[in-house]
Coordinates of N, CA and C in Angstrom, one line a residue:
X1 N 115.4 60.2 344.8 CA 115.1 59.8 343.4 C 114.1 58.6 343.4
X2 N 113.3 59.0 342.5 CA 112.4 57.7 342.4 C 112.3 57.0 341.0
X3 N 112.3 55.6 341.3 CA 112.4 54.7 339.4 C 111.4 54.0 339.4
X4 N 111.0 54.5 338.2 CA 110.1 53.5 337.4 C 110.2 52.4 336.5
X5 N 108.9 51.3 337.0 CA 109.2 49.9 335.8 C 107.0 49.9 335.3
X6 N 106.9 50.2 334.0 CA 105.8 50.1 333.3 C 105.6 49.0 333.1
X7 N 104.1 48.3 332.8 CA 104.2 47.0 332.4 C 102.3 47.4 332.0
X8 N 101.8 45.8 330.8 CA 100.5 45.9 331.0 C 100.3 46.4 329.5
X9 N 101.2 47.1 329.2 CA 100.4 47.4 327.5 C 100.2 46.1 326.4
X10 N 99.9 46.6 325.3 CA 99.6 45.4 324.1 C 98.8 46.2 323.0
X11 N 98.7 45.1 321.9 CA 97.7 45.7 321.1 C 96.3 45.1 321.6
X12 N 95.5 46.0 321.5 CA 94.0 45.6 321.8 C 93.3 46.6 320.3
X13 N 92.2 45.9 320.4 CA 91.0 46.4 319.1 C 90.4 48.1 319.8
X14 N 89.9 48.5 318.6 CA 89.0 49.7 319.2 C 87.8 49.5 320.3
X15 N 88.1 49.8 321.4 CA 86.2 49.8 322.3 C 86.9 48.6 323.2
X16 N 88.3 48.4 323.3 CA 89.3 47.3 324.4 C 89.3 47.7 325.5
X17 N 89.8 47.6 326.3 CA 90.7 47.9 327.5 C 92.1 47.2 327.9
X18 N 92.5 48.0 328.5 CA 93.9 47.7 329.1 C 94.1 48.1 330.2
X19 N 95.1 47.2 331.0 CA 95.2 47.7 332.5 C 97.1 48.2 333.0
X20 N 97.5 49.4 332.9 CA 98.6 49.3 332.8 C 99.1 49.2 334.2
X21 N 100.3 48.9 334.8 CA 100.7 49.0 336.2 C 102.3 49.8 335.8
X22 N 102.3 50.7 337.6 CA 103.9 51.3 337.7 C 104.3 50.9 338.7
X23 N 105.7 50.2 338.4 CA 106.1 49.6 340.0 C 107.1 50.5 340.8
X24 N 107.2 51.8 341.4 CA 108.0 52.7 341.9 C 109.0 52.4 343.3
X25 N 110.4 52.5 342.7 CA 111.2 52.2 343.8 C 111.6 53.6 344.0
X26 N 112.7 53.7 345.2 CA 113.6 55.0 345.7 C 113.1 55.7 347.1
X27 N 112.5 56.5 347.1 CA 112.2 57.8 347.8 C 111.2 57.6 348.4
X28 N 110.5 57.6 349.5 CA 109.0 57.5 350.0 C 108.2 57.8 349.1
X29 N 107.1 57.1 348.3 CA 106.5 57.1 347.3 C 105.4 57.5 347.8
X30 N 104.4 57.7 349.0 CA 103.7 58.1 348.9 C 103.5 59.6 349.8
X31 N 104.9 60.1 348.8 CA 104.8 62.0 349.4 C 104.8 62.5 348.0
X32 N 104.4 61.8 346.7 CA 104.4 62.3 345.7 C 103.1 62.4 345.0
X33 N 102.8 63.2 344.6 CA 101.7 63.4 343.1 C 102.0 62.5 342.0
X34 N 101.5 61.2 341.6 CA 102.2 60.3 340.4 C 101.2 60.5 339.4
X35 N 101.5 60.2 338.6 CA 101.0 60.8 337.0 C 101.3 59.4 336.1
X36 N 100.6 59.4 334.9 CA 100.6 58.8 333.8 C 100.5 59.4 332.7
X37 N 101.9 59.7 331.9 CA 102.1 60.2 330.6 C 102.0 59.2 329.3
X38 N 101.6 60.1 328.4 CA 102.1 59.1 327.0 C 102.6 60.0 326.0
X39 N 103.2 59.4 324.9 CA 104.2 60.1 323.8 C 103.9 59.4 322.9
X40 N 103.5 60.3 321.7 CA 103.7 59.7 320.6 C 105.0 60.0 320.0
X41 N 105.4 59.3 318.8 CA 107.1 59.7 318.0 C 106.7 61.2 317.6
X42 N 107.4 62.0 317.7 CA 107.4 63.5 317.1 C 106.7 64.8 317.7
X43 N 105.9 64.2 319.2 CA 105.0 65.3 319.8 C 105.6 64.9 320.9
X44 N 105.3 65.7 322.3 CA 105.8 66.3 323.4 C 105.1 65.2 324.4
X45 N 105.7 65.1 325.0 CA 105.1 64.2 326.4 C 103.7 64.3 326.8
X46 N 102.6 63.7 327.0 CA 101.4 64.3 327.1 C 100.9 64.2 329.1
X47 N 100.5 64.7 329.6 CA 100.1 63.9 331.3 C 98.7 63.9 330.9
X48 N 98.5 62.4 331.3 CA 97.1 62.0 330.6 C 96.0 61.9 332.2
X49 N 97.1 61.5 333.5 CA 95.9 61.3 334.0 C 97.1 61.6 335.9
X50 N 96.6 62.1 336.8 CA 97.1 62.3 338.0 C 96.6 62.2 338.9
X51 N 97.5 61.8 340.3 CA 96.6 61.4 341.6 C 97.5 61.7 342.4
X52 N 97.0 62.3 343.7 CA 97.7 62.8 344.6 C 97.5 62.1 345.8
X53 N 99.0 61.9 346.5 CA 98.8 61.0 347.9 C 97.5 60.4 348.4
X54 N 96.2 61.8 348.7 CA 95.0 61.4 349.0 C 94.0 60.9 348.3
X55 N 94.4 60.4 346.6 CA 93.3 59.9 346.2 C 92.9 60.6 345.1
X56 N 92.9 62.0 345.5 CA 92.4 63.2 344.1 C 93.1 63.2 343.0
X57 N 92.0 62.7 342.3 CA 92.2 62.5 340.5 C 91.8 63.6 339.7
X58 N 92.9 63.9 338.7 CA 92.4 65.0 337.3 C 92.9 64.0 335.8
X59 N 91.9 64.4 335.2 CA 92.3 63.5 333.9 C 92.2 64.7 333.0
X60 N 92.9 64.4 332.0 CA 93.0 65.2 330.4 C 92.0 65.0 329.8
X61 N 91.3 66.0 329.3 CA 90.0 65.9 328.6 C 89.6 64.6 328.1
X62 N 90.7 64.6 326.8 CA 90.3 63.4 325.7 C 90.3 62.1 326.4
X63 N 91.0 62.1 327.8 CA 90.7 60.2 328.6 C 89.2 60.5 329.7
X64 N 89.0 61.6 330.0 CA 87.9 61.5 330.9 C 87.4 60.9 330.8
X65 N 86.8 60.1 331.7 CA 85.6 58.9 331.2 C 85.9 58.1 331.3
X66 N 87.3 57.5 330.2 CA 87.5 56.4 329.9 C 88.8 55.6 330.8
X67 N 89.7 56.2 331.5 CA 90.5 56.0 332.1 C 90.3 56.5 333.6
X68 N 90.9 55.0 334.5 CA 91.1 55.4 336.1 C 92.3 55.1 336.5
X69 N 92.6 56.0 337.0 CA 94.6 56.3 337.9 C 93.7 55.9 338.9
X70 N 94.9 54.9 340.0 CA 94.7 54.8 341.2 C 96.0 54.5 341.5
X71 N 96.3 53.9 342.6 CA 97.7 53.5 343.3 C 97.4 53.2 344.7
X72 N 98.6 52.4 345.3 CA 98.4 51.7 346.3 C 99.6 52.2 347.0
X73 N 99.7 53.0 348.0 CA 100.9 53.2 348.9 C 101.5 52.2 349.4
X74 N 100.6 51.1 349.9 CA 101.8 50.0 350.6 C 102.4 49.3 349.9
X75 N 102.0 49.5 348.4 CA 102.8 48.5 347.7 C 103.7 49.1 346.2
X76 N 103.7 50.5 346.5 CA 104.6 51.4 345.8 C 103.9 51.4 344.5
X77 N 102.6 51.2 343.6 CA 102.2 50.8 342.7 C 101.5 52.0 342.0
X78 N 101.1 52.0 340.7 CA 100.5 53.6 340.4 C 99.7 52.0 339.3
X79 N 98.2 52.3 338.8 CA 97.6 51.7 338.0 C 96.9 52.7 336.8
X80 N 96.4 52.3 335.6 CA 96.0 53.2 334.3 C 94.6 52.1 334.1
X81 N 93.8 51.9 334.2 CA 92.7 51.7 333.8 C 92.1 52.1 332.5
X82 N 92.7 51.3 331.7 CA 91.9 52.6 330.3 C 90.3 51.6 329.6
X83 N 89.4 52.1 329.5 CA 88.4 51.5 328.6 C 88.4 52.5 327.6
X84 N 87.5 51.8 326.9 CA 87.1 52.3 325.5 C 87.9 53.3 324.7
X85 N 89.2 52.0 324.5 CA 90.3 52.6 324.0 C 90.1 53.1 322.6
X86 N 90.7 54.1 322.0 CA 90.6 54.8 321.1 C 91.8 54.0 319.9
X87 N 91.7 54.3 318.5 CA 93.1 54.1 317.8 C 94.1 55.6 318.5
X88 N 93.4 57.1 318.9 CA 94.5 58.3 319.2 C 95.0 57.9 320.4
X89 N 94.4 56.7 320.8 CA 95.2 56.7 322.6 C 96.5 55.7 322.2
X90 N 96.8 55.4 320.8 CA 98.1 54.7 320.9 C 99.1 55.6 320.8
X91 N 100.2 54.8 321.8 CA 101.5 55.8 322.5 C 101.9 54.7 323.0
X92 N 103.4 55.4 323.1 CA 103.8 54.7 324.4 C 103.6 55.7 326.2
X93 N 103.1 54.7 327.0 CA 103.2 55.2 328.2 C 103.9 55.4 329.6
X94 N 103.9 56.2 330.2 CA 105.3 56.4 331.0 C 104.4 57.2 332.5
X95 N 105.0 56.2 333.9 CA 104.6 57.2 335.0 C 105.7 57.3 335.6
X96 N 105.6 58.5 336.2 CA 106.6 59.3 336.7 C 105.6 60.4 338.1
X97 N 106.5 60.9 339.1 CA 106.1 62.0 339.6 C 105.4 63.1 338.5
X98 N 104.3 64.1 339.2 CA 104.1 65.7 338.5 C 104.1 66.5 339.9
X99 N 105.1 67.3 339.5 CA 106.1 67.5 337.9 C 106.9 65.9 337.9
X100 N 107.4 65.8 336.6 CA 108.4 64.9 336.6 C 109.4 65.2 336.7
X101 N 110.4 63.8 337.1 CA 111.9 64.2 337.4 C 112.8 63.0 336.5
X102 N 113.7 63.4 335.8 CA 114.5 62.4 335.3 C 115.1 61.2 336.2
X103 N 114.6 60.1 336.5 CA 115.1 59.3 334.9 C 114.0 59.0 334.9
X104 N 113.3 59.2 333.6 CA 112.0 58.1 332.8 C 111.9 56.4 332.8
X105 N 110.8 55.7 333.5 CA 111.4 54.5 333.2 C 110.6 54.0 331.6
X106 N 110.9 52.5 331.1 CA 111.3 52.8 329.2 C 110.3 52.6 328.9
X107 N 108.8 52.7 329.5 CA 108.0 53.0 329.2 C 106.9 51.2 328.5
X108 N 105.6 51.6 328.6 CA 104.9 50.4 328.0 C 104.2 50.7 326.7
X109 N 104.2 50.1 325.5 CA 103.8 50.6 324.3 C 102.4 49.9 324.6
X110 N 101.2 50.9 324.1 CA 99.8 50.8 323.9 C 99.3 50.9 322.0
X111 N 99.1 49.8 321.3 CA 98.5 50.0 320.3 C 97.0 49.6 320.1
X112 N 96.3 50.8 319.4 CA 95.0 50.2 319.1 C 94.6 50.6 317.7
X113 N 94.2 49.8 317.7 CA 94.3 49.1 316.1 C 93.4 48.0 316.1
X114 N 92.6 47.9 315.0 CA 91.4 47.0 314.4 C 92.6 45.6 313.1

């Protein structure tokens, strides 16, 4: 099993950036695919952005561009890079393995807002 602690969110303006960090304990962390989700209240978990042990990144349409997943195996770490944050990219954010596996850790809230 592997746990997650989020950190790094805030309110920032439109056209901001933020840098979020995952600090992953448990299980050999670097035999997994980690991911970066976000949720708004009333819609379904979204996976916004993913990277696999070797480096290979896929992003979700609407962050292309603007967001970089990376991670650091020796130090158990997954990172979100977001520029040219949008007011739709507010959520709260959550990394976990893909697929994921319960338990969620409680996530870092992202508002953007003028």
């Amino acid at each position: 099993q592997v746990q997650f602690v989020e950190s790094g969110g805030g309110l920032v303006q439109p056209g901001g950036s933020l840098r979020l960090s995952c600090a992953a304990s448990g299980r050999i962390f670097s035999n997994y695919v980690m991911g970066w989700y976000r949720q708004v209240p009333g819609k379904q978990r979204e996976l916004v952005a993913r990277i696999t042990n070797g480096g290979t990144t896929i992003y979700a349409d609407s962050v292309k561009g603007r967001f970089t997943i990376s991670r650091d195996n020796a130090k158990n770490m997954v990172y979100l890079q977001m520029n040219s944050l949008k007011p739709e990219d507010t959520a709260s954010y959550y990394c976990n393995t893909v697929p994921w596996y319960d338990p969620w850790g409680q996530g870092t809230q992202v508002t953007v807002s003028s």
